[in-house]
Amino acid sequence: MSQDSYSEGDLRNTGMSLKHDREWDYELDRIVEAIEERDAKKVGLQFPEGLKRRGPAVADDLRALVPDDVTIMLSGQPCYGACDLDTFLMRRTDVFVHFGHSPMKESEKIIYVPLFSNVDVEPIMEESLDELADPDDDPDVGLVTTAQHMNLFDDMRAWLEDRGYDVHVRRGDDRLTHEGQVLGCNYASADVDADQILYVGGGKFHPLGLAMEHPDKTVVIADPVNNVVTVADTEKFLKQRYGAVHRAMDAEKWGVIFCTKIGQGRFDQAEKIIDENDDAYLITMDEVTPDRLRNFDMDAFVNTGCPRITTDDGPQFHKPMLTPGEYEIAVGNEPLEELSFDTFHGTW
Protein backbone atom coordinates (compact mmCIF):
# COMPACT_ATOMS: atom_id res chain seq x y z
CA MET A 1 0.00 0.00 0.00
CA SER A 2 1.43 3.35 -1.00
CA GLN A 3 2.10 5.91 1.73
CA ASP A 4 2.83 8.71 -0.76
CA SER A 5 -0.57 10.41 -0.68
CA TYR A 6 -0.85 10.91 3.08
CA SER A 7 1.25 11.22 6.17
CA GLU A 8 1.98 8.45 8.62
CA GLY A 9 -0.75 8.24 11.21
CA ASP A 10 -3.41 9.60 8.86
CA LEU A 11 -5.79 6.93 7.57
CA ARG A 12 -8.06 9.12 5.47
CA ASN A 13 -7.24 7.17 2.31
CA THR A 14 -7.62 3.71 3.81
CA GLY A 15 -11.35 3.66 4.35
CA MET A 16 -11.08 4.81 7.94
CA SER A 17 -13.03 8.07 7.72
CA LEU A 18 -16.21 8.39 9.77
CA LYS A 19 -19.45 10.21 9.11
CA HIS A 20 -19.50 14.00 9.20
CA ASP A 21 -16.12 13.91 7.42
CA ARG A 22 -14.34 12.95 10.63
CA GLU A 23 -10.90 11.42 10.29
CA TRP A 24 -9.02 10.01 13.20
CA ASP A 25 -5.29 10.33 13.66
CA TYR A 26 -4.14 6.90 14.79
CA GLU A 27 -0.64 8.27 15.50
CA LEU A 28 1.03 5.46 13.61
CA ASP A 29 4.32 7.32 13.59
CA ARG A 30 4.42 7.34 17.40
CA ILE A 31 3.58 3.62 17.52
CA VAL A 32 6.27 2.79 14.96
CA GLU A 33 8.81 4.83 16.94
CA ALA A 34 7.99 2.83 20.09
CA ILE A 35 8.34 -0.44 18.16
CA GLU A 36 11.77 0.60 16.92
CA GLU A 37 12.97 1.89 20.30
CA ARG A 38 11.96 -1.31 22.08
CA ASP A 39 12.95 -3.62 19.26
CA ALA A 40 9.43 -4.97 19.68
CA LYS A 41 8.37 -8.23 18.06
CA LYS A 42 4.81 -8.38 19.38
CA VAL A 43 2.39 -5.45 19.25
CA GLY A 44 -1.09 -5.48 20.79
CA LEU A 45 -3.88 -3.16 19.63
CA GLN A 46 -7.04 -2.58 21.68
CA PHE A 47 -10.04 -0.65 20.35
CA PRO A 48 -13.31 0.38 22.00
CA GLU A 49 -16.40 -1.44 20.78
CA GLY A 50 -17.42 1.19 18.24
CA LEU A 51 -14.03 1.13 16.53
CA LYS A 52 -13.19 -2.57 16.51
CA ARG A 53 -14.20 -2.81 12.86
CA ARG A 54 -11.34 -0.44 12.05
CA GLY A 55 -8.73 -2.62 13.73
CA PRO A 56 -7.73 -4.68 10.67
CA ALA A 57 -7.08 -1.56 8.58
CA VAL A 58 -4.91 -0.07 11.33
CA ALA A 59 -3.02 -3.36 11.57
CA ASP A 60 -2.51 -3.36 7.78
CA ASP A 61 -1.08 0.16 7.86
CA LEU A 62 1.26 -0.74 10.71
CA ARG A 63 2.46 -3.87 8.90
CA ALA A 64 3.45 -1.68 5.98
CA LEU A 65 5.64 0.43 8.26
CA VAL A 66 7.41 -2.17 10.42
CA PRO A 67 9.69 -5.17 9.74
CA ASP A 68 8.10 -8.43 8.62
CA ASP A 69 9.03 -10.21 11.87
CA VAL A 70 6.76 -7.91 13.94
CA THR A 71 3.47 -9.57 14.85
CA ILE A 72 0.40 -7.35 15.20
CA MET A 73 -2.36 -8.71 17.45
CA LEU A 74 -5.89 -7.33 17.90
CA SER A 75 -7.68 -7.57 21.22
CA GLY A 76 -11.10 -9.19 20.99
CA GLN A 77 -11.94 -8.44 24.60
CA PRO A 78 -14.79 -5.99 25.29
CA CYS A 79 -13.52 -2.47 25.85
CA TYR A 80 -15.61 0.35 27.27
CA GLY A 81 -13.01 2.76 28.61
CA ALA A 82 -9.47 3.38 29.81
CA CYS A 83 -10.46 1.34 32.88
CA ASP A 84 -10.97 -1.70 30.66
CA LEU A 85 -7.52 -2.81 29.50
CA ASP A 86 -6.82 -6.22 28.03
CA THR A 87 -4.22 -7.13 30.64
CA PHE A 88 -3.76 -10.63 29.21
CA LEU A 89 -2.65 -9.24 25.84
CA MET A 90 -0.72 -6.40 27.48
CA ARG A 91 1.46 -8.85 29.43
CA ARG A 92 2.26 -10.77 26.26
CA THR A 93 3.29 -7.90 23.99
CA ASP A 94 6.29 -5.59 23.79
CA VAL A 95 4.13 -2.63 22.77
CA PHE A 96 0.49 -2.30 23.79
CA VAL A 97 -1.68 0.41 22.20
CA HIS A 98 -5.03 1.47 23.65
CA PHE A 99 -7.14 3.53 21.25
CA GLY A 100 -9.99 5.92 21.94
CA HIS A 101 -9.36 6.97 25.54
CA SER A 102 -7.02 9.23 27.48
CA PRO A 103 -4.77 7.73 30.16
CA MET A 104 -6.43 6.90 33.45
CA LYS A 105 -3.06 6.02 34.86
CA GLU A 106 0.26 6.66 33.17
CA SER A 107 2.26 3.58 32.24
CA GLU A 108 5.40 3.09 30.19
CA LYS A 109 3.89 -0.17 28.96
CA ILE A 110 0.82 1.42 27.37
CA ILE A 111 0.57 3.85 24.46
CA TYR A 112 -2.71 5.75 24.67
CA VAL A 113 -4.04 7.12 21.38
CA PRO A 114 -7.09 9.28 22.23
CA LEU A 115 -8.38 9.59 18.64
CA PHE A 116 -9.27 13.27 18.75
CA SER A 117 -12.24 14.23 16.60
CA ASN A 118 -11.91 16.99 14.03
CA VAL A 119 -15.63 17.79 13.96
CA ASP A 120 -16.18 21.55 13.96
CA VAL A 121 -17.91 22.33 17.27
CA GLU A 122 -18.60 26.02 16.67
CA PRO A 123 -21.94 25.58 14.82
CA ILE A 124 -23.42 23.48 17.62
CA MET A 125 -22.04 25.82 20.27
CA GLU A 126 -23.69 28.71 18.45
CA GLU A 127 -26.96 26.81 18.62
CA SER A 128 -26.45 26.08 22.32
CA LEU A 129 -26.72 29.81 23.10
CA ASP A 130 -30.49 29.44 22.79
CA GLU A 131 -30.47 27.22 25.90
CA LEU A 132 -27.76 28.98 27.92
CA ALA A 133 -28.66 32.01 29.98
CA ASP A 134 -27.77 35.33 28.41
CA PRO A 135 -24.36 36.46 29.70
CA ASP A 136 -25.91 39.75 30.84
CA ASP A 137 -28.22 37.77 33.15
CA ASP A 138 -25.88 34.97 34.20
CA PRO A 139 -22.36 35.01 32.76
CA ASP A 140 -21.11 31.97 34.71
CA VAL A 141 -20.96 28.71 32.79
CA GLY A 142 -19.07 25.49 33.38
CA LEU A 143 -17.54 23.78 30.35
CA VAL A 144 -16.93 20.04 30.02
CA THR A 145 -16.32 17.58 27.21
CA THR A 146 -15.07 14.06 26.50
CA ALA A 147 -11.62 12.82 25.53
CA GLN A 148 -12.46 12.92 21.80
CA HIS A 149 -12.95 16.70 21.86
CA MET A 150 -10.24 17.70 24.34
CA ASN A 151 -8.07 18.93 21.46
CA LEU A 152 -10.60 21.75 20.96
CA PHE A 153 -11.23 22.55 24.61
CA ASP A 154 -9.18 25.75 24.69
CA ASP A 155 -10.97 26.94 21.53
CA MET A 156 -14.37 26.20 23.11
CA ARG A 157 -13.44 28.16 26.20
CA ALA A 158 -12.19 31.14 24.19
CA TRP A 159 -15.34 31.05 22.03
CA LEU A 160 -17.59 31.35 25.09
CA GLU A 161 -15.43 34.06 26.63
CA ASP A 162 -15.59 36.07 23.40
CA ARG A 163 -19.38 36.07 23.83
CA GLY A 164 -19.26 37.47 27.34
CA TYR A 165 -19.30 34.33 29.48
CA ASP A 166 -17.14 33.68 32.53
CA VAL A 167 -16.07 30.10 31.89
CA HIS A 168 -15.39 27.91 34.92
CA VAL A 169 -13.25 24.80 34.42
CA ARG A 170 -11.31 22.41 36.62
CA ARG A 171 -9.68 19.04 36.51
CA GLY A 172 -11.61 16.54 38.59
CA ASP A 173 -9.65 13.79 40.33
CA ASP A 174 -6.90 11.34 39.41
CA ARG A 175 -9.25 9.34 37.21
CA LEU A 176 -9.38 12.27 34.79
CA THR A 177 -6.49 13.25 32.56
CA HIS A 178 -7.54 16.71 31.44
CA GLU A 179 -9.10 19.88 32.77
CA GLY A 180 -12.77 19.91 31.85
CA GLN A 181 -12.89 16.21 31.00
CA VAL A 182 -15.77 13.98 32.07
CA LEU A 183 -16.08 10.21 31.98
CA GLY A 184 -19.19 8.06 32.00
CA CYS A 185 -18.45 7.33 35.65
CA ASN A 186 -16.88 10.58 36.85
CA TYR A 187 -18.12 14.17 36.62
CA ALA A 188 -15.88 15.85 39.17
CA SER A 189 -14.77 18.38 36.55
CA ALA A 190 -18.29 19.86 36.61
CA ASP A 191 -18.02 20.74 40.28
CA VAL A 192 -17.58 24.44 39.51
CA ASP A 193 -19.13 27.69 40.71
CA ALA A 194 -21.76 27.98 37.99
CA ASP A 195 -25.46 27.13 37.79
CA GLN A 196 -25.24 26.02 34.17
CA ILE A 197 -22.93 23.52 32.50
CA LEU A 198 -22.28 23.23 28.78
CA TYR A 199 -21.42 19.68 27.76
CA VAL A 200 -19.93 19.46 24.27
CA GLY A 201 -19.88 15.89 23.03
CA GLY A 202 -21.83 12.93 21.76
CA GLY A 203 -23.94 10.39 23.59
CA LYS A 204 -26.64 10.64 26.22
CA PHE A 205 -25.04 8.87 29.15
CA HIS A 206 -22.37 11.43 30.03
CA PRO A 207 -24.70 14.45 30.29
CA LEU A 208 -27.37 12.35 32.03
CA GLY A 209 -24.93 11.28 34.70
CA LEU A 210 -23.66 14.83 34.90
CA ALA A 211 -27.18 16.13 35.55
CA MET A 212 -27.77 13.43 38.18
CA GLU A 213 -24.48 14.15 39.93
CA HIS A 214 -25.18 17.89 39.90
CA PRO A 215 -28.99 18.20 40.19
CA ASP A 216 -28.73 21.87 41.10
CA LYS A 217 -27.25 22.74 37.70
CA THR A 218 -28.80 23.07 34.25
CA VAL A 219 -26.89 20.82 31.84
CA VAL A 220 -27.02 21.95 28.21
CA ILE A 221 -25.95 19.26 25.74
CA ALA A 222 -24.29 20.44 22.52
CA ASP A 223 -23.81 17.29 20.45
CA PRO A 224 -21.61 18.04 17.41
CA VAL A 225 -21.81 14.47 16.15
CA ASN A 226 -25.59 14.23 15.89
CA ASN A 227 -25.94 18.00 15.44
CA VAL A 228 -28.52 18.57 18.16
CA VAL A 229 -28.83 20.73 21.29
CA THR A 230 -30.92 19.54 24.25
CA VAL A 231 -31.18 20.03 28.00
CA ALA A 232 -30.52 16.97 30.16
CA ASP A 233 -33.72 15.55 31.67
CA THR A 234 -33.31 12.97 34.45
CA GLU A 235 -37.01 12.22 35.07
CA LYS A 236 -37.24 9.01 33.01
CA PHE A 237 -33.95 7.74 34.37
CA LEU A 238 -34.99 8.39 37.97
CA LYS A 239 -38.26 6.52 37.48
CA GLN A 240 -36.32 3.52 36.20
CA ARG A 241 -33.96 3.55 39.17
CA TYR A 242 -36.75 4.03 41.72
CA GLY A 243 -38.52 1.05 40.15
CA ALA A 244 -35.44 -1.17 40.45
CA VAL A 245 -34.97 -0.23 44.11
CA HIS A 246 -38.61 -0.95 44.94
CA ARG A 247 -38.44 -4.39 43.25
CA ALA A 248 -35.37 -5.23 45.33
CA MET A 249 -36.81 -4.25 48.71
CA ASP A 250 -38.15 -7.76 49.32
CA ALA A 251 -34.94 -9.49 48.24
CA GLU A 252 -33.44 -12.04 50.62
CA LYS A 253 -30.47 -13.39 48.68
CA TRP A 254 -28.11 -10.83 47.16
CA GLY A 255 -25.39 -11.36 44.57
CA VAL A 256 -22.62 -8.81 45.07
CA ILE A 257 -20.60 -8.37 41.90
CA PHE A 258 -16.91 -7.54 42.04
CA CYS A 259 -15.64 -6.72 38.56
CA THR A 260 -12.08 -7.89 37.91
CA LYS A 261 -11.35 -5.37 35.13
CA ILE A 262 -8.21 -3.48 36.07
CA GLY A 263 -9.82 -0.09 36.57
CA GLN A 264 -13.26 -1.10 37.82
CA GLY A 265 -12.62 -2.90 41.08
CA ARG A 266 -14.19 -1.53 44.26
CA PHE A 267 -13.49 -4.45 46.54
CA ASP A 268 -13.88 -2.42 49.73
CA GLN A 269 -17.51 -1.70 48.82
CA ALA A 270 -18.21 -5.31 47.92
CA GLU A 271 -16.52 -6.60 51.07
CA LYS A 272 -18.49 -4.20 53.30
CA ILE A 273 -21.80 -5.50 51.94
CA ILE A 274 -20.72 -9.13 52.37
CA ASP A 275 -19.55 -8.51 55.93
CA GLU A 276 -22.80 -6.84 56.95
CA ASN A 277 -25.26 -9.17 55.20
CA ASP A 278 -25.21 -12.92 55.83
CA ASP A 279 -27.44 -13.43 52.79
CA ALA A 280 -25.06 -11.68 50.39
CA TYR A 281 -22.67 -13.65 48.18
CA LEU A 282 -19.60 -12.30 46.40
CA ILE A 283 -19.51 -13.01 42.66
CA THR A 284 -16.31 -12.17 40.77
CA MET A 285 -16.44 -11.73 37.02
CA ASP A 286 -14.77 -9.83 34.21
CA GLU A 287 -17.68 -9.15 31.85
CA VAL A 288 -20.99 -8.57 33.61
CA THR A 289 -23.87 -9.58 31.35
CA PRO A 290 -27.46 -10.78 31.91
CA ASP A 291 -26.69 -14.25 30.53
CA ARG A 292 -23.78 -14.78 32.92
CA LEU A 293 -25.94 -14.03 35.94
CA ARG A 294 -29.08 -15.87 34.89
CA ASN A 295 -28.08 -19.17 36.49
CA PHE A 296 -27.41 -17.63 39.91
CA ASP A 297 -30.34 -18.15 42.26
CA MET A 298 -30.41 -14.60 43.63
CA ASP A 299 -33.27 -12.22 44.33
CA ALA A 300 -31.26 -9.12 43.42
CA PHE A 301 -27.73 -8.01 42.55
CA VAL A 302 -25.42 -5.20 43.60
CA ASN A 303 -22.88 -4.02 41.04
CA THR A 304 -19.67 -2.53 42.45
CA GLY A 305 -18.07 -2.35 39.00
CA CYS A 306 -18.70 0.16 36.24
CA PRO A 307 -21.85 2.20 37.01
CA ARG A 308 -22.91 1.93 33.37
CA ILE A 309 -23.56 -1.79 33.83
CA THR A 310 -26.38 -0.83 36.16
CA THR A 311 -27.70 2.26 34.44
CA ASP A 312 -27.35 1.23 30.78
CA ASP A 313 -28.05 -2.49 31.01
CA GLY A 314 -30.01 -2.71 34.26
CA PRO A 315 -33.42 -3.34 32.66
CA GLN A 316 -31.99 -6.34 30.76
CA PHE A 317 -31.13 -8.34 33.89
CA HIS A 318 -33.67 -10.90 35.09
CA LYS A 319 -33.48 -9.61 38.65
CA PRO A 320 -33.01 -6.06 39.97
CA MET A 321 -29.48 -4.75 39.48
CA LEU A 322 -28.58 -1.97 41.92
CA THR A 323 -25.68 0.35 42.60
CA PRO A 324 -24.09 0.22 46.08
CA GLY A 325 -25.99 3.37 47.06
CA GLU A 326 -29.28 1.94 45.83
CA TYR A 327 -28.62 -1.25 47.78
CA GLU A 328 -28.38 0.78 51.00
CA ILE A 329 -31.82 2.20 50.25
CA ALA A 330 -33.33 -1.20 49.37
CA VAL A 331 -32.21 -2.78 52.67
CA GLY A 332 -33.45 0.18 54.70
CA ASN A 333 -30.13 1.75 55.65
CA GLU A 334 -30.87 4.98 53.76
CA PRO A 335 -34.09 6.81 52.80
CA LEU A 336 -35.37 6.72 49.23
CA GLU A 337 -34.63 10.43 48.92
CA GLU A 338 -30.91 9.63 49.03
CA LEU A 339 -30.99 7.96 45.60
CA SER A 340 -28.15 9.39 43.53
CA PHE A 341 -25.97 8.60 40.56
CA ASP A 342 -23.15 6.13 41.14
CA THR A 343 -19.74 7.59 40.34
CA PHE A 344 -16.27 6.12 40.34
CA HIS A 345 -13.20 7.79 41.83
CA GLY A 346 -9.54 6.83 41.93
CA THR A 347 -7.58 4.59 39.56
CA TRP A 348 -6.10 1.19 40.24
Coordinates of C-alpha atoms in Angstrom, one line a residue:
M1 CA 0.0 0.0 0.0
S2 CA 1.4 3.3 -1.0
Q3 CA 2.1 5.9 1.7
D4 CA 2.8 8.7 -0.8
S5 CA -0.6 10.4 -0.7
Y6 CA -0.9 10.9 3.1
S7 CA 1.3 11.2 6.2
E8 CA 2.0 8.5 8.6
G9 CA -0.8 8.2 11.2
D10 CA -3.4 9.6 8.9
L11 CA -5.8 6.9 7.6
R12 CA -8.1 9.1 5.5
N13 CA -7.2 7.2 2.3
T14 CA -7.6 3.7 3.8
G15 CA -11.4 3.7 4.3
M16 CA -11.1 4.8 7.9
S17 CA -13.0 8.1 7.7
L18 CA -16.2 8.4 9.8
K19 CA -19.5 10.2 9.1
H20 CA -19.5 14.0 9.2
D21 CA -16.1 13.9 7.4
R22 CA -14.3 12.9 10.6
E23 CA -10.9 11.4 10.3
W24 CA -9.0 10.0 13.2
D25 CA -5.3 10.3 13.7
Y26 CA -4.1 6.9 14.8
E27 CA -0.6 8.3 15.5
L28 CA 1.0 5.5 13.6
D29 CA 4.3 7.3 13.6
R30 CA 4.4 7.3 17.4
I31 CA 3.6 3.6 17.5
V32 CA 6.3 2.8 15.0
E33 CA 8.8 4.8 16.9
A34 CA 8.0 2.8 20.1
I35 CA 8.3 -0.4 18.2
E36 CA 11.8 0.6 16.9
E37 CA 13.0 1.9 20.3
R38 CA 12.0 -1.3 22.1
D39 CA 13.0 -3.6 19.3
A40 CA 9.4 -5.0 19.7
K41 CA 8.4 -8.2 18.1
K42 CA 4.8 -8.4 19.4
V43 CA 2.4 -5.5 19.3
G44 CA -1.1 -5.5 20.8
L45 CA -3.9 -3.2 19.6
Q46 CA -7.0 -2.6 21.7
F47 CA -10.0 -0.6 20.3
P48 CA -13.3 0.4 22.0
E49 CA -16.4 -1.4 20.8
G50 CA -17.4 1.2 18.2
L51 CA -14.0 1.1 16.5
K52 CA -13.2 -2.6 16.5
R53 CA -14.2 -2.8 12.9
R54 CA -11.3 -0.4 12.0
G55 CA -8.7 -2.6 13.7
P56 CA -7.7 -4.7 10.7
A57 CA -7.1 -1.6 8.6
V58 CA -4.9 -0.1 11.3
A59 CA -3.0 -3.4 11.6
D60 CA -2.5 -3.4 7.8
D61 CA -1.1 0.2 7.9
L62 CA 1.3 -0.7 10.7
R63 CA 2.5 -3.9 8.9
A64 CA 3.5 -1.7 6.0
L65 CA 5.6 0.4 8.3
V66 CA 7.4 -2.2 10.4
P67 CA 9.7 -5.2 9.7
D68 CA 8.1 -8.4 8.6
D69 CA 9.0 -10.2 11.9
V70 CA 6.8 -7.9 13.9
T71 CA 3.5 -9.6 14.9
I72 CA 0.4 -7.3 15.2
M73 CA -2.4 -8.7 17.4
L74 CA -5.9 -7.3 17.9
S75 CA -7.7 -7.6 21.2
G76 CA -11.1 -9.2 21.0
Q77 CA -11.9 -8.4 24.6
P78 CA -14.8 -6.0 25.3
C79 CA -13.5 -2.5 25.8
Y80 CA -15.6 0.4 27.3
G81 CA -13.0 2.8 28.6
A82 CA -9.5 3.4 29.8
C83 CA -10.5 1.3 32.9
D84 CA -11.0 -1.7 30.7
L85 CA -7.5 -2.8 29.5
D86 CA -6.8 -6.2 28.0
T87 CA -4.2 -7.1 30.6
F88 CA -3.8 -10.6 29.2
L89 CA -2.6 -9.2 25.8
M90 CA -0.7 -6.4 27.5
R91 CA 1.5 -8.9 29.4
R92 CA 2.3 -10.8 26.3
T93 CA 3.3 -7.9 24.0
D94 CA 6.3 -5.6 23.8
V95 CA 4.1 -2.6 22.8
F96 CA 0.5 -2.3 23.8
V97 CA -1.7 0.4 22.2
H98 CA -5.0 1.5 23.7
F99 CA -7.1 3.5 21.2
G100 CA -10.0 5.9 21.9
H101 CA -9.4 7.0 25.5
S102 CA -7.0 9.2 27.5
P103 CA -4.8 7.7 30.2
M104 CA -6.4 6.9 33.5
K105 CA -3.1 6.0 34.9
E106 CA 0.3 6.7 33.2
S107 CA 2.3 3.6 32.2
E108 CA 5.4 3.1 30.2
K109 CA 3.9 -0.2 29.0
I110 CA 0.8 1.4 27.4
I111 CA 0.6 3.8 24.5
Y112 CA -2.7 5.7 24.7
V113 CA -4.0 7.1 21.4
P114 CA -7.1 9.3 22.2
L115 CA -8.4 9.6 18.6
F116 CA -9.3 13.3 18.8
S117 CA -12.2 14.2 16.6
N118 CA -11.9 17.0 14.0
V119 CA -15.6 17.8 14.0
D120 CA -16.2 21.5 14.0
V121 CA -17.9 22.3 17.3
E122 CA -18.6 26.0 16.7
P123 CA -21.9 25.6 14.8
I124 CA -23.4 23.5 17.6
M125 CA -22.0 25.8 20.3
E126 CA -23.7 28.7 18.5
E127 CA -27.0 26.8 18.6
S128 CA -26.5 26.1 22.3
L129 CA -26.7 29.8 23.1
D130 CA -30.5 29.4 22.8
E131 CA -30.5 27.2 25.9
L132 CA -27.8 29.0 27.9
A133 CA -28.7 32.0 30.0
D134 CA -27.8 35.3 28.4
P135 CA -24.4 36.5 29.7
D136 CA -25.9 39.8 30.8
D137 CA -28.2 37.8 33.1
D138 CA -25.9 35.0 34.2
P139 CA -22.4 35.0 32.8
D140 CA -21.1 32.0 34.7
V141 CA -21.0 28.7 32.8
G142 CA -19.1 25.5 33.4
L143 CA -17.5 23.8 30.3
V144 CA -16.9 20.0 30.0
T145 CA -16.3 17.6 27.2
T146 CA -15.1 14.1 26.5
A147 CA -11.6 12.8 25.5
Q148 CA -12.5 12.9 21.8
H149 CA -12.9 16.7 21.9
M150 CA -10.2 17.7 24.3
N151 CA -8.1 18.9 21.5
L152 CA -10.6 21.8 21.0
F153 CA -11.2 22.5 24.6
D154 CA -9.2 25.8 24.7
D155 CA -11.0 26.9 21.5
M156 CA -14.4 26.2 23.1
R157 CA -13.4 28.2 26.2
A158 CA -12.2 31.1 24.2
W159 CA -15.3 31.0 22.0
L160 CA -17.6 31.4 25.1
E161 CA -15.4 34.1 26.6
D162 CA -15.6 36.1 23.4
R163 CA -19.4 36.1 23.8
G164 CA -19.3 37.5 27.3
Y165 CA -19.3 34.3 29.5
D166 CA -17.1 33.7 32.5
V167 CA -16.1 30.1 31.9
H168 CA -15.4 27.9 34.9
V169 CA -13.3 24.8 34.4
R170 CA -11.3 22.4 36.6
R171 CA -9.7 19.0 36.5
G172 CA -11.6 16.5 38.6
D173 CA -9.7 13.8 40.3
D174 CA -6.9 11.3 39.4
R175 CA -9.2 9.3 37.2
L176 CA -9.4 12.3 34.8
T177 CA -6.5 13.3 32.6
H178 CA -7.5 16.7 31.4
E179 CA -9.1 19.9 32.8
G180 CA -12.8 19.9 31.9
Q181 CA -12.9 16.2 31.0
V182 CA -15.8 14.0 32.1
L183 CA -16.1 10.2 32.0
G184 CA -19.2 8.1 32.0
C185 CA -18.5 7.3 35.7
N186 CA -16.9 10.6 36.9
Y187 CA -18.1 14.2 36.6
A188 CA -15.9 15.9 39.2
S189 CA -14.8 18.4 36.6
A190 CA -18.3 19.9 36.6
D191 CA -18.0 20.7 40.3
V192 CA -17.6 24.4 39.5
D193 CA -19.1 27.7 40.7
A194 CA -21.8 28.0 38.0
D195 CA -25.5 27.1 37.8
Q196 CA -25.2 26.0 34.2
I197 CA -22.9 23.5 32.5
L198 CA -22.3 23.2 28.8
Y199 CA -21.4 19.7 27.8
V200 CA -19.9 19.5 24.3
G201 CA -19.9 15.9 23.0
G202 CA -21.8 12.9 21.8
G203 CA -23.9 10.4 23.6
K204 CA -26.6 10.6 26.2
F205 CA -25.0 8.9 29.2
H206 CA -22.4 11.4 30.0
P207 CA -24.7 14.4 30.3
L208 CA -27.4 12.4 32.0
G209 CA -24.9 11.3 34.7
L210 CA -23.7 14.8 34.9
A211 CA -27.2 16.1 35.5
M212 CA -27.8 13.4 38.2
E213 CA -24.5 14.2 39.9
H214 CA -25.2 17.9 39.9
P215 CA -29.0 18.2 40.2
D216 CA -28.7 21.9 41.1
K217 CA -27.3 22.7 37.7
T218 CA -28.8 23.1 34.3
V219 CA -26.9 20.8 31.8
V220 CA -27.0 21.9 28.2
I221 CA -25.9 19.3 25.7
A222 CA -24.3 20.4 22.5
D223 CA -23.8 17.3 20.4
P224 CA -21.6 18.0 17.4
V225 CA -21.8 14.5 16.2
N226 CA -25.6 14.2 15.9
N227 CA -25.9 18.0 15.4
V228 CA -28.5 18.6 18.2
V229 CA -28.8 20.7 21.3
T230 CA -30.9 19.5 24.3
V231 CA -31.2 20.0 28.0
A232 CA -30.5 17.0 30.2
D233 CA -33.7 15.5 31.7
T234 CA -33.3 13.0 34.4
E235 CA -37.0 12.2 35.1
K236 CA -37.2 9.0 33.0
F237 CA -33.9 7.7 34.4
L238 CA -35.0 8.4 38.0
K239 CA -38.3 6.5 37.5
Q240 CA -36.3 3.5 36.2
R241 CA -34.0 3.5 39.2
Y242 CA -36.7 4.0 41.7
G243 CA -38.5 1.1 40.1
A244 CA -35.4 -1.2 40.4
V245 CA -35.0 -0.2 44.1
H246 CA -38.6 -1.0 44.9
R247 CA -38.4 -4.4 43.3
A248 CA -35.4 -5.2 45.3
M249 CA -36.8 -4.3 48.7
D250 CA -38.2 -7.8 49.3
A251 CA -34.9 -9.5 48.2
E252 CA -33.4 -12.0 50.6
K253 CA -30.5 -13.4 48.7
W254 CA -28.1 -10.8 47.2
G255 CA -25.4 -11.4 44.6
V256 CA -22.6 -8.8 45.1
I257 CA -20.6 -8.4 41.9
F258 CA -16.9 -7.5 42.0
C259 CA -15.6 -6.7 38.6
T260 CA -12.1 -7.9 37.9
K261 CA -11.4 -5.4 35.1
I262 CA -8.2 -3.5 36.1
G263 CA -9.8 -0.1 36.6
Q264 CA -13.3 -1.1 37.8
G265 CA -12.6 -2.9 41.1
R266 CA -14.2 -1.5 44.3
F267 CA -13.5 -4.4 46.5
D268 CA -13.9 -2.4 49.7
Q269 CA -17.5 -1.7 48.8
A270 CA -18.2 -5.3 47.9
E271 CA -16.5 -6.6 51.1
K272 CA -18.5 -4.2 53.3
I273 CA -21.8 -5.5 51.9
I274 CA -20.7 -9.1 52.4
D275 CA -19.5 -8.5 55.9
E276 CA -22.8 -6.8 56.9
N277 CA -25.3 -9.2 55.2
D278 CA -25.2 -12.9 55.8
D279 CA -27.4 -13.4 52.8
A280 CA -25.1 -11.7 50.4
Y281 CA -22.7 -13.7 48.2
L282 CA -19.6 -12.3 46.4
I283 CA -19.5 -13.0 42.7
T284 CA -16.3 -12.2 40.8
M285 CA -16.4 -11.7 37.0
D286 CA -14.8 -9.8 34.2
E287 CA -17.7 -9.2 31.9
V288 CA -21.0 -8.6 33.6
T289 CA -23.9 -9.6 31.3
P290 CA -27.5 -10.8 31.9
D291 CA -26.7 -14.2 30.5
R292 CA -23.8 -14.8 32.9
L293 CA -25.9 -14.0 35.9
R294 CA -29.1 -15.9 34.9
N295 CA -28.1 -19.2 36.5
F296 CA -27.4 -17.6 39.9
D297 CA -30.3 -18.1 42.3
M298 CA -30.4 -14.6 43.6
D299 CA -33.3 -12.2 44.3
A300 CA -31.3 -9.1 43.4
F301 CA -27.7 -8.0 42.5
V302 CA -25.4 -5.2 43.6
N303 CA -22.9 -4.0 41.0
T304 CA -19.7 -2.5 42.5
G305 CA -18.1 -2.3 39.0
C306 CA -18.7 0.2 36.2
P307 CA -21.9 2.2 37.0
R308 CA -22.9 1.9 33.4
I309 CA -23.6 -1.8 33.8
T310 CA -26.4 -0.8 36.2
T311 CA -27.7 2.3 34.4
D312 CA -27.4 1.2 30.8
D313 CA -28.0 -2.5 31.0
G314 CA -30.0 -2.7 34.3
P315 CA -33.4 -3.3 32.7
Q316 CA -32.0 -6.3 30.8
F317 CA -31.1 -8.3 33.9
H318 CA -33.7 -10.9 35.1
K319 CA -33.5 -9.6 38.7
P320 CA -33.0 -6.1 40.0
M321 CA -29.5 -4.7 39.5
L322 CA -28.6 -2.0 41.9
T323 CA -25.7 0.3 42.6
P324 CA -24.1 0.2 46.1
G325 CA -26.0 3.4 47.1
E326 CA -29.3 1.9 45.8
Y327 CA -28.6 -1.2 47.8
E328 CA -28.4 0.8 51.0
I329 CA -31.8 2.2 50.2
A330 CA -33.3 -1.2 49.4
V331 CA -32.2 -2.8 52.7
G332 CA -33.4 0.2 54.7
N333 CA -30.1 1.8 55.7
E334 CA -30.9 5.0 53.8
P335 CA -34.1 6.8 52.8
L336 CA -35.4 6.7 49.2
E337 CA -34.6 10.4 48.9
E338 CA -30.9 9.6 49.0
L339 CA -31.0 8.0 45.6
S340 CA -28.2 9.4 43.5
F341 CA -26.0 8.6 40.6
D342 CA -23.1 6.1 41.1
T343 CA -19.7 7.6 40.3
F344 CA -16.3 6.1 40.3
H345 CA -13.2 7.8 41.8
G346 CA -9.5 6.8 41.9
T347 CA -7.6 4.6 39.6
W348 CA -6.1 1.2 40.2

